[in-house]
Amino acid sequence: MAEQRPPVPPFTEETARRKVRAAEDAWNTRDPRRVALAYTPDSRWRNRAEFLAGREQIAAFLTRKWQREHDYRLVKELWAFGGERIAVRFAYEWHDGDGQWHRSYGNENWEFDEHGLMAHRLASVNDLPITPEQRLLHWPLGRRPDDHPGLTGLGL
């Protein structure tokens, strides 16, 4: 039996929003192996200028990412959807080893297989150095609480 990762395409607004929140929740665990399971075994990625193929490369990428991006907190928001595709915008905050905080903004285009696994991910990301006082993503590490504002509510 093939792996299933509901909801599956074709997406409605409700199922697309659930898929986006599930992805946000997984990424906020900062568990590379867990996150990689949401992708097809041969998933293709473009993240900034890096090109990846397959779960092993994805997990290795995420391991490197979270080794340098400390206290990572992410918010994703649905931008558009249709058929087997979803577009999201996101922002996340983190600090480097020297304590410099950053807010990273971006957009992702996702394409899913019939089982709800992501087969293709294209991400464009920009980083903005911020001061600790400029931080907007405040919650204990892990899942964003339901009552914490999303991107629109934060004016991002």
Coordinates of N, CA and C in Angstrom, one line a residue:
M1 N 0.8 -1.2 0.0 CA 0.0 0.0 0.0 C 0.9 1.2 0.0
A2 N 0.6 2.2 -0.8 CA 1.3 3.5 -1.0 C 1.2 4.3 0.3
E3 N 2.2 5.1 0.6 CA 2.1 6.0 1.7 C 1.0 7.0 1.5
Q4 N 0.3 7.4 2.5 CA -0.7 8.4 2.4 C -0.4 9.6 3.3
R5 N -0.6 10.8 2.9 CA -0.4 12.0 3.7 C -1.6 12.9 3.5
P6 N -2.8 12.6 4.1 CA -3.9 13.4 3.8 C -3.7 14.8 4.4
P7 N -4.4 15.8 3.9 CA -5.4 15.7 2.7 C -4.6 15.5 1.4
V8 N -5.4 14.9 0.5 CA -4.8 14.6 -0.8 C -5.5 15.5 -1.9
P9 N -4.8 15.7 -3.0 CA -5.5 16.5 -4.1 C -6.6 15.7 -4.7
P10 N -7.5 16.5 -5.4 CA -7.5 17.9 -5.6 C -7.9 18.6 -4.3
F11 N -7.2 19.8 -4.1 CA -7.5 20.5 -2.9 C -8.6 21.5 -3.0
T12 N -9.3 21.6 -1.9 CA -10.3 22.7 -1.7 C -9.7 23.7 -0.8
E13 N -10.3 24.9 -0.6 CA -9.7 25.9 0.2 C -9.5 25.3 1.6
E14 N -10.4 24.6 2.1 CA -10.3 24.0 3.5 C -9.1 23.0 3.5
T15 N -9.0 22.1 2.6 CA -8.0 21.1 2.6 C -6.6 21.7 2.4
A16 N -6.6 22.7 1.5 CA -5.3 23.4 1.3 C -4.8 24.1 2.5
R17 N -5.7 24.7 3.3 CA -5.4 25.4 4.5 C -4.9 24.3 5.6
R18 N -5.5 23.2 5.6 CA -5.1 22.1 6.5 C -3.7 21.6 6.1
K19 N -3.4 21.5 4.8 CA -2.1 21.0 4.4 C -1.0 22.0 4.7
V20 N -1.3 23.3 4.6 CA -0.3 24.4 4.9 C -0.1 24.3 6.4
R21 N -1.1 24.2 7.2 CA -0.9 24.2 8.7 C -0.1 22.9 9.1
A22 N -0.4 21.8 8.5 CA 0.3 20.6 8.8 C 1.8 20.7 8.5
A23 N 2.1 21.4 7.4 CA 3.5 21.6 7.0 C 4.2 22.6 8.0
E24 N 3.5 23.6 8.4 CA 4.1 24.6 9.4 C 4.3 23.8 10.7
D25 N 3.4 23.0 11.1 CA 3.6 22.3 12.4 C 4.8 21.4 12.3
A26 N 4.9 20.7 11.2 CA 6.0 19.7 11.1 C 7.4 20.5 11.1
W27 N 7.5 21.5 10.3 CA 8.7 22.3 10.3 C 9.1 22.9 11.6
N28 N 8.1 23.3 12.4 CA 8.3 23.8 13.7 C 8.8 22.8 14.7
T29 N 8.7 21.5 14.4 CA 9.4 20.5 15.2 C 10.9 20.5 15.1
R30 N 11.4 21.0 14.0 CA 12.8 21.0 13.6 C 13.4 19.6 13.7
D31 N 12.6 18.6 13.2 CA 13.0 17.2 13.2 C 13.1 16.9 11.7
P32 N 14.4 16.9 11.2 CA 14.6 16.7 9.7 C 14.0 15.4 9.2
R33 N 14.1 14.3 9.9 CA 13.5 13.0 9.5 C 12.0 13.0 9.4
R34 N 11.4 13.6 10.4 CA 9.9 13.7 10.4 C 9.4 14.6 9.2
V35 N 10.1 15.7 9.0 CA 9.7 16.6 8.0 C 9.9 15.9 6.6
A36 N 11.0 15.2 6.4 CA 11.3 14.6 5.1 C 10.2 13.6 4.7
L37 N 9.5 13.0 5.7 CA 8.5 12.0 5.4 C 7.3 12.6 4.7
A38 N 7.1 13.9 4.7 CA 6.0 14.5 4.0 C 6.2 14.6 2.5
Y39 N 7.4 14.2 2.0 CA 7.8 14.4 0.6 C 8.0 13.0 0.0
T40 N 7.8 12.9 -1.3 CA 7.9 11.7 -2.0 C 9.4 11.2 -1.9
P41 N 9.7 9.9 -2.0 CA 11.1 9.5 -1.9 C 12.0 10.2 -2.9
D42 N 11.4 10.6 -4.1 CA 12.3 11.2 -5.1 C 11.9 12.7 -5.3
S43 N 11.3 13.3 -4.2 CA 10.9 14.7 -4.3 C 12.1 15.6 -4.8
R44 N 11.7 16.6 -5.6 CA 12.7 17.6 -6.1 C 12.5 18.9 -5.4
W45 N 13.6 19.6 -5.0 CA 13.5 20.9 -4.4 C 14.4 21.9 -5.0
R46 N 14.0 23.1 -5.0 CA 14.9 24.3 -5.2 C 14.6 25.1 -3.9
N47 N 15.7 25.3 -3.1 CA 15.6 26.2 -2.0 C 16.7 27.2 -2.1
R48 N 16.3 28.5 -2.3 CA 17.2 29.5 -2.6 C 18.0 29.1 -3.9
A49 N 19.3 28.9 -3.8 CA 20.1 28.5 -4.9 C 20.6 27.0 -4.8
E50 N 19.9 26.3 -3.9 CA 20.3 24.9 -3.7 C 19.2 23.9 -4.3
F51 N 19.7 22.9 -5.0 CA 18.8 21.9 -5.6 C 19.0 20.6 -5.0
L52 N 17.9 20.0 -4.5 CA 17.9 18.7 -3.8 C 17.0 17.7 -4.5
A53 N 17.3 16.4 -4.3 CA 16.5 15.4 -4.8 C 16.4 14.2 -3.8
G54 N 15.2 13.9 -3.4 CA 15.0 12.8 -2.5 C 15.1 13.1 -1.0
R55 N 14.5 12.2 -0.2 CA 14.3 12.4 1.2 C 15.7 12.5 1.9
E56 N 16.6 11.7 1.5 CA 17.9 11.8 2.2 C 18.6 13.2 2.1
Q57 N 18.6 13.7 0.9 CA 19.1 15.1 0.7 C 18.3 16.1 1.4
I58 N 17.0 15.9 1.4 CA 16.1 16.9 2.2 C 16.4 16.8 3.7
A59 N 16.5 15.7 4.2 CA 16.8 15.5 5.7 C 18.2 16.1 6.0
A60 N 19.2 15.9 5.1 CA 20.5 16.4 5.3 C 20.5 17.9 5.3
F61 N 19.8 18.5 4.3 CA 19.6 19.9 4.2 C 19.0 20.5 5.5
L62 N 17.9 19.9 5.9 CA 17.2 20.4 7.1 C 18.1 20.3 8.3
T63 N 18.9 19.3 8.4 CA 19.8 19.1 9.6 C 20.8 20.3 9.6
R64 N 21.4 20.6 8.4 CA 22.3 21.7 8.4 C 21.6 23.0 8.7
K65 N 20.4 23.2 8.1 CA 19.7 24.4 8.3 C 19.5 24.7 9.8
W66 N 18.9 23.7 10.5 CA 18.6 23.9 12.0 C 19.8 23.8 12.9
Q67 N 20.9 23.4 12.4 CA 22.2 23.6 13.2 C 22.7 25.0 13.2
R68 N 22.3 25.8 12.2 CA 22.8 27.2 12.2 C 21.6 28.2 12.5
E69 N 20.4 27.8 12.3 CA 19.2 28.6 12.6 C 18.6 28.3 13.9
H70 N 19.1 29.0 15.0 CA 18.7 28.6 16.4 C 17.3 29.3 16.7
D71 N 16.6 28.7 17.6 CA 15.3 29.2 18.1 C 14.3 29.5 16.9
Y72 N 14.3 28.7 15.9 CA 13.5 28.8 14.7 C 12.0 28.7 15.0
R73 N 11.3 29.7 14.5 CA 9.8 29.7 14.6 C 9.3 30.2 13.3
L74 N 8.3 29.4 12.7 CA 7.9 29.6 11.4 C 6.3 29.8 11.3
V75 N 5.9 30.7 10.4 CA 4.5 30.8 10.1 C 4.3 30.7 8.6
K76 N 3.4 29.8 8.2 CA 3.0 29.7 6.8 C 1.6 30.2 6.5
E77 N 1.3 30.7 5.4 CA 0.0 31.1 5.0 C -0.4 30.7 3.6
L78 N -1.5 30.2 3.4 CA -2.0 29.9 2.1 C -2.1 31.1 1.2
W79 N -1.5 31.0 0.0 CA -1.6 32.1 -1.0 C -2.6 31.8 -2.1
A80 N -2.5 30.5 -2.6 CA -3.3 30.1 -3.7 C -3.3 28.6 -3.8
F81 N -4.3 28.0 -4.5 CA -4.3 26.6 -4.7 C -5.1 26.2 -5.9
G82 N -4.9 25.0 -6.4 CA -5.6 24.5 -7.5 C -5.1 23.1 -7.9
G83 N -6.1 22.2 -8.0 CA -5.7 20.8 -8.3 C -4.8 20.2 -7.3
E84 N -3.6 19.9 -7.8 CA -2.6 19.2 -6.9 C -1.5 20.2 -6.5
R85 N -1.8 21.5 -6.7 CA -0.7 22.6 -6.3 C -1.2 23.5 -5.3
I86 N -0.3 24.0 -4.4 CA -0.5 24.9 -3.4 C 0.6 25.9 -3.4
A87 N 0.3 27.2 -3.3 CA 1.3 28.3 -3.1 C 1.2 28.9 -1.7
V88 N 2.3 29.0 -1.1 CA 2.3 29.6 0.3 C 3.3 30.8 0.4
R89 N 3.0 31.6 1.3 CA 4.0 32.6 1.7 C 4.4 32.3 3.2
F90 N 5.5 32.7 3.6 CA 6.0 32.3 5.0 C 6.9 33.4 5.5
A91 N 7.1 33.3 6.8 CA 8.1 34.1 7.5 C 8.6 33.3 8.7
Y92 N 9.9 33.3 8.9 CA 10.4 32.6 10.1 C 11.5 33.5 10.7
E93 N 11.6 33.3 12.1 CA 12.6 34.1 12.8 C 13.6 33.1 13.4
W94 N 14.8 33.5 13.5 CA 15.9 32.7 14.1 C 17.1 33.5 14.4
H95 N 18.0 33.0 15.1 CA 19.3 33.7 15.4 C 20.4 32.8 15.0
D96 N 21.5 33.4 14.7 CA 22.7 32.7 14.3 C 23.6 32.4 15.6
G97 N 24.7 31.8 15.4 CA 25.6 31.5 16.5 C 26.1 32.7 17.3
D98 N 26.1 33.8 16.6 CA 26.6 35.1 17.3 C 25.5 35.8 18.0
G99 N 24.2 35.3 17.9 CA 23.1 35.9 18.5 C 22.4 36.9 17.7
Q100 N 22.8 37.1 16.4 CA 22.1 38.0 15.5 C 20.8 37.4 15.1
W101 N 19.7 38.1 15.3 CA 18.3 37.7 14.9 C 18.1 38.0 13.4
H102 N 17.3 37.2 12.8 CA 16.9 37.4 11.4 C 15.4 37.0 11.2
R103 N 14.8 37.7 10.3 CA 13.5 37.3 9.8 C 13.6 36.9 8.4
S104 N 13.3 35.7 8.0 CA 13.4 35.2 6.7 C 12.0 35.2 6.1
Y105 N 11.8 35.8 4.9 CA 10.5 35.8 4.2 C 10.6 35.0 2.9
G106 N 9.5 34.5 2.5 CA 9.6 33.7 1.2 C 8.3 33.3 0.7
N107 N 8.4 32.6 -0.4 CA 7.2 32.0 -1.1 C 7.6 30.6 -1.5
E108 N 6.7 29.7 -1.5 CA 6.9 28.3 -1.9 C 5.8 27.9 -2.8
N109 N 6.2 27.2 -3.9 CA 5.2 26.5 -4.7 C 5.3 25.0 -4.5
W110 N 4.2 24.4 -4.2 CA 4.2 22.9 -3.9 C 3.4 22.2 -5.0
E111 N 3.9 21.0 -5.3 CA 3.1 20.1 -6.1 C 3.1 18.7 -5.5
F112 N 1.9 18.1 -5.3 CA 1.7 16.9 -4.6 C 1.3 15.7 -5.6
D113 N 1.7 14.5 -5.1 CA 1.2 13.3 -5.8 C -0.2 13.0 -5.4
E114 N -0.7 11.9 -5.9 CA -2.1 11.5 -5.6 C -2.3 11.0 -4.2
H115 N -1.2 10.8 -3.5 CA -1.2 10.3 -2.1 C -1.0 11.4 -1.1
G116 N -0.9 12.6 -1.5 CA -0.7 13.8 -0.7 C 0.7 14.0 -0.2
L117 N 1.7 13.3 -0.9 CA 3.1 13.6 -0.6 C 3.6 14.7 -1.6
M118 N 4.4 15.5 -1.1 CA 4.9 16.6 -1.9 C 6.0 16.1 -2.8
A119 N 5.8 16.3 -4.1 CA 6.7 15.8 -5.1 C 7.7 16.9 -5.6
H120 N 7.3 18.1 -5.4 CA 8.1 19.2 -6.0 C 7.9 20.4 -5.1
R121 N 9.0 21.1 -4.7 CA 9.0 22.3 -3.8 C 9.9 23.3 -4.4
L122 N 9.4 24.5 -4.7 CA 10.3 25.6 -5.2 C 10.1 26.7 -4.1
A123 N 11.3 27.1 -3.5 CA 11.2 28.1 -2.5 C 12.2 29.3 -2.8
S124 N 11.7 30.5 -2.6 CA 12.5 31.7 -2.7 C 12.4 32.3 -1.4
V125 N 13.6 32.7 -0.9 CA 13.7 33.2 0.5 C 14.7 34.4 0.6
N126 N 14.3 35.4 1.4 CA 15.1 36.6 1.7 C 15.3 36.7 3.2
D127 N 16.5 37.1 3.6 CA 16.7 37.3 5.0 C 16.9 38.8 5.4
L128 N 16.3 39.1 6.5 CA 16.4 40.5 7.0 C 17.0 40.4 8.4
P129 N 18.1 41.1 8.7 CA 18.6 41.1 10.1 C 17.6 42.0 10.9
I130 N 17.3 41.5 12.1 CA 16.4 42.3 13.0 C 17.0 42.3 14.4
T131 N 16.5 43.2 15.2 CA 16.9 43.3 16.6 C 16.0 42.3 17.4
P132 N 16.4 41.9 18.6 CA 15.5 41.1 19.4 C 14.1 41.8 19.7
E133 N 14.1 43.2 19.7 CA 12.9 43.9 20.0 C 12.0 43.9 18.8
Q134 N 12.5 43.6 17.6 CA 11.7 43.6 16.4 C 11.0 42.2 16.1
R135 N 11.4 41.3 17.0 CA 10.8 39.9 16.8 C 9.3 40.0 17.0
L136 N 8.6 39.2 16.2 CA 7.1 39.1 16.2 C 6.6 37.7 16.5
L137 N 7.5 36.7 16.4 CA 7.0 35.3 16.5 C 7.4 34.8 17.9
H138 N 6.5 35.0 18.8 CA 6.8 34.7 20.2 C 5.9 33.5 20.7
W139 N 6.4 32.4 20.9 CA 5.7 31.2 21.5 C 6.8 30.2 21.9
P140 N 6.5 29.4 22.8 CA 7.5 28.3 23.2 C 7.9 27.5 21.9
L141 N 9.1 27.1 21.8 CA 9.5 26.3 20.7 C 8.5 25.1 20.4
G142 N 8.2 24.9 19.2 CA 7.3 23.8 18.8 C 6.1 24.5 18.0
R143 N 5.0 23.8 18.0 CA 3.8 24.3 17.3 C 3.4 25.7 17.7
R144 N 3.0 26.5 16.7 CA 2.5 27.8 16.9 C 1.1 27.6 17.5
P145 N 0.9 28.3 18.7 CA -0.5 28.2 19.3 C -1.6 28.7 18.4
D146 N -2.7 28.2 18.5 CA -3.8 28.6 17.6 C -4.2 30.1 17.8
D147 N -4.0 30.6 19.0 CA -4.3 32.0 19.2 C -3.2 33.0 18.8
H148 N -2.1 32.5 18.4 CA -1.0 33.4 17.9 C -1.3 33.9 16.5
P149 N -1.2 35.2 16.2 CA -1.5 35.7 14.9 C -0.7 35.0 13.8
G150 N -1.3 34.9 12.6 CA -0.6 34.5 11.4 C 0.0 35.7 10.7
L151 N 0.5 35.4 9.5 CA 1.2 36.5 8.8 C 0.3 37.8 8.6
T152 N -0.9 37.6 8.1 CA -1.8 38.7 7.9 C -2.0 39.4 9.2
G153 N -2.3 38.7 10.3 CA -2.6 39.4 11.6 C -1.4 40.1 12.1
L154 N -0.2 39.7 11.7 CA 1.1 40.3 12.2 C 1.5 41.5 11.2
G155 N 0.7 41.7 10.1 CA 1.1 42.7 9.2 C 2.3 42.3 8.3
L156 N 2.6 41.1 8.2 CA 3.7 40.6 7.4 C 3.2 40.1 6.0

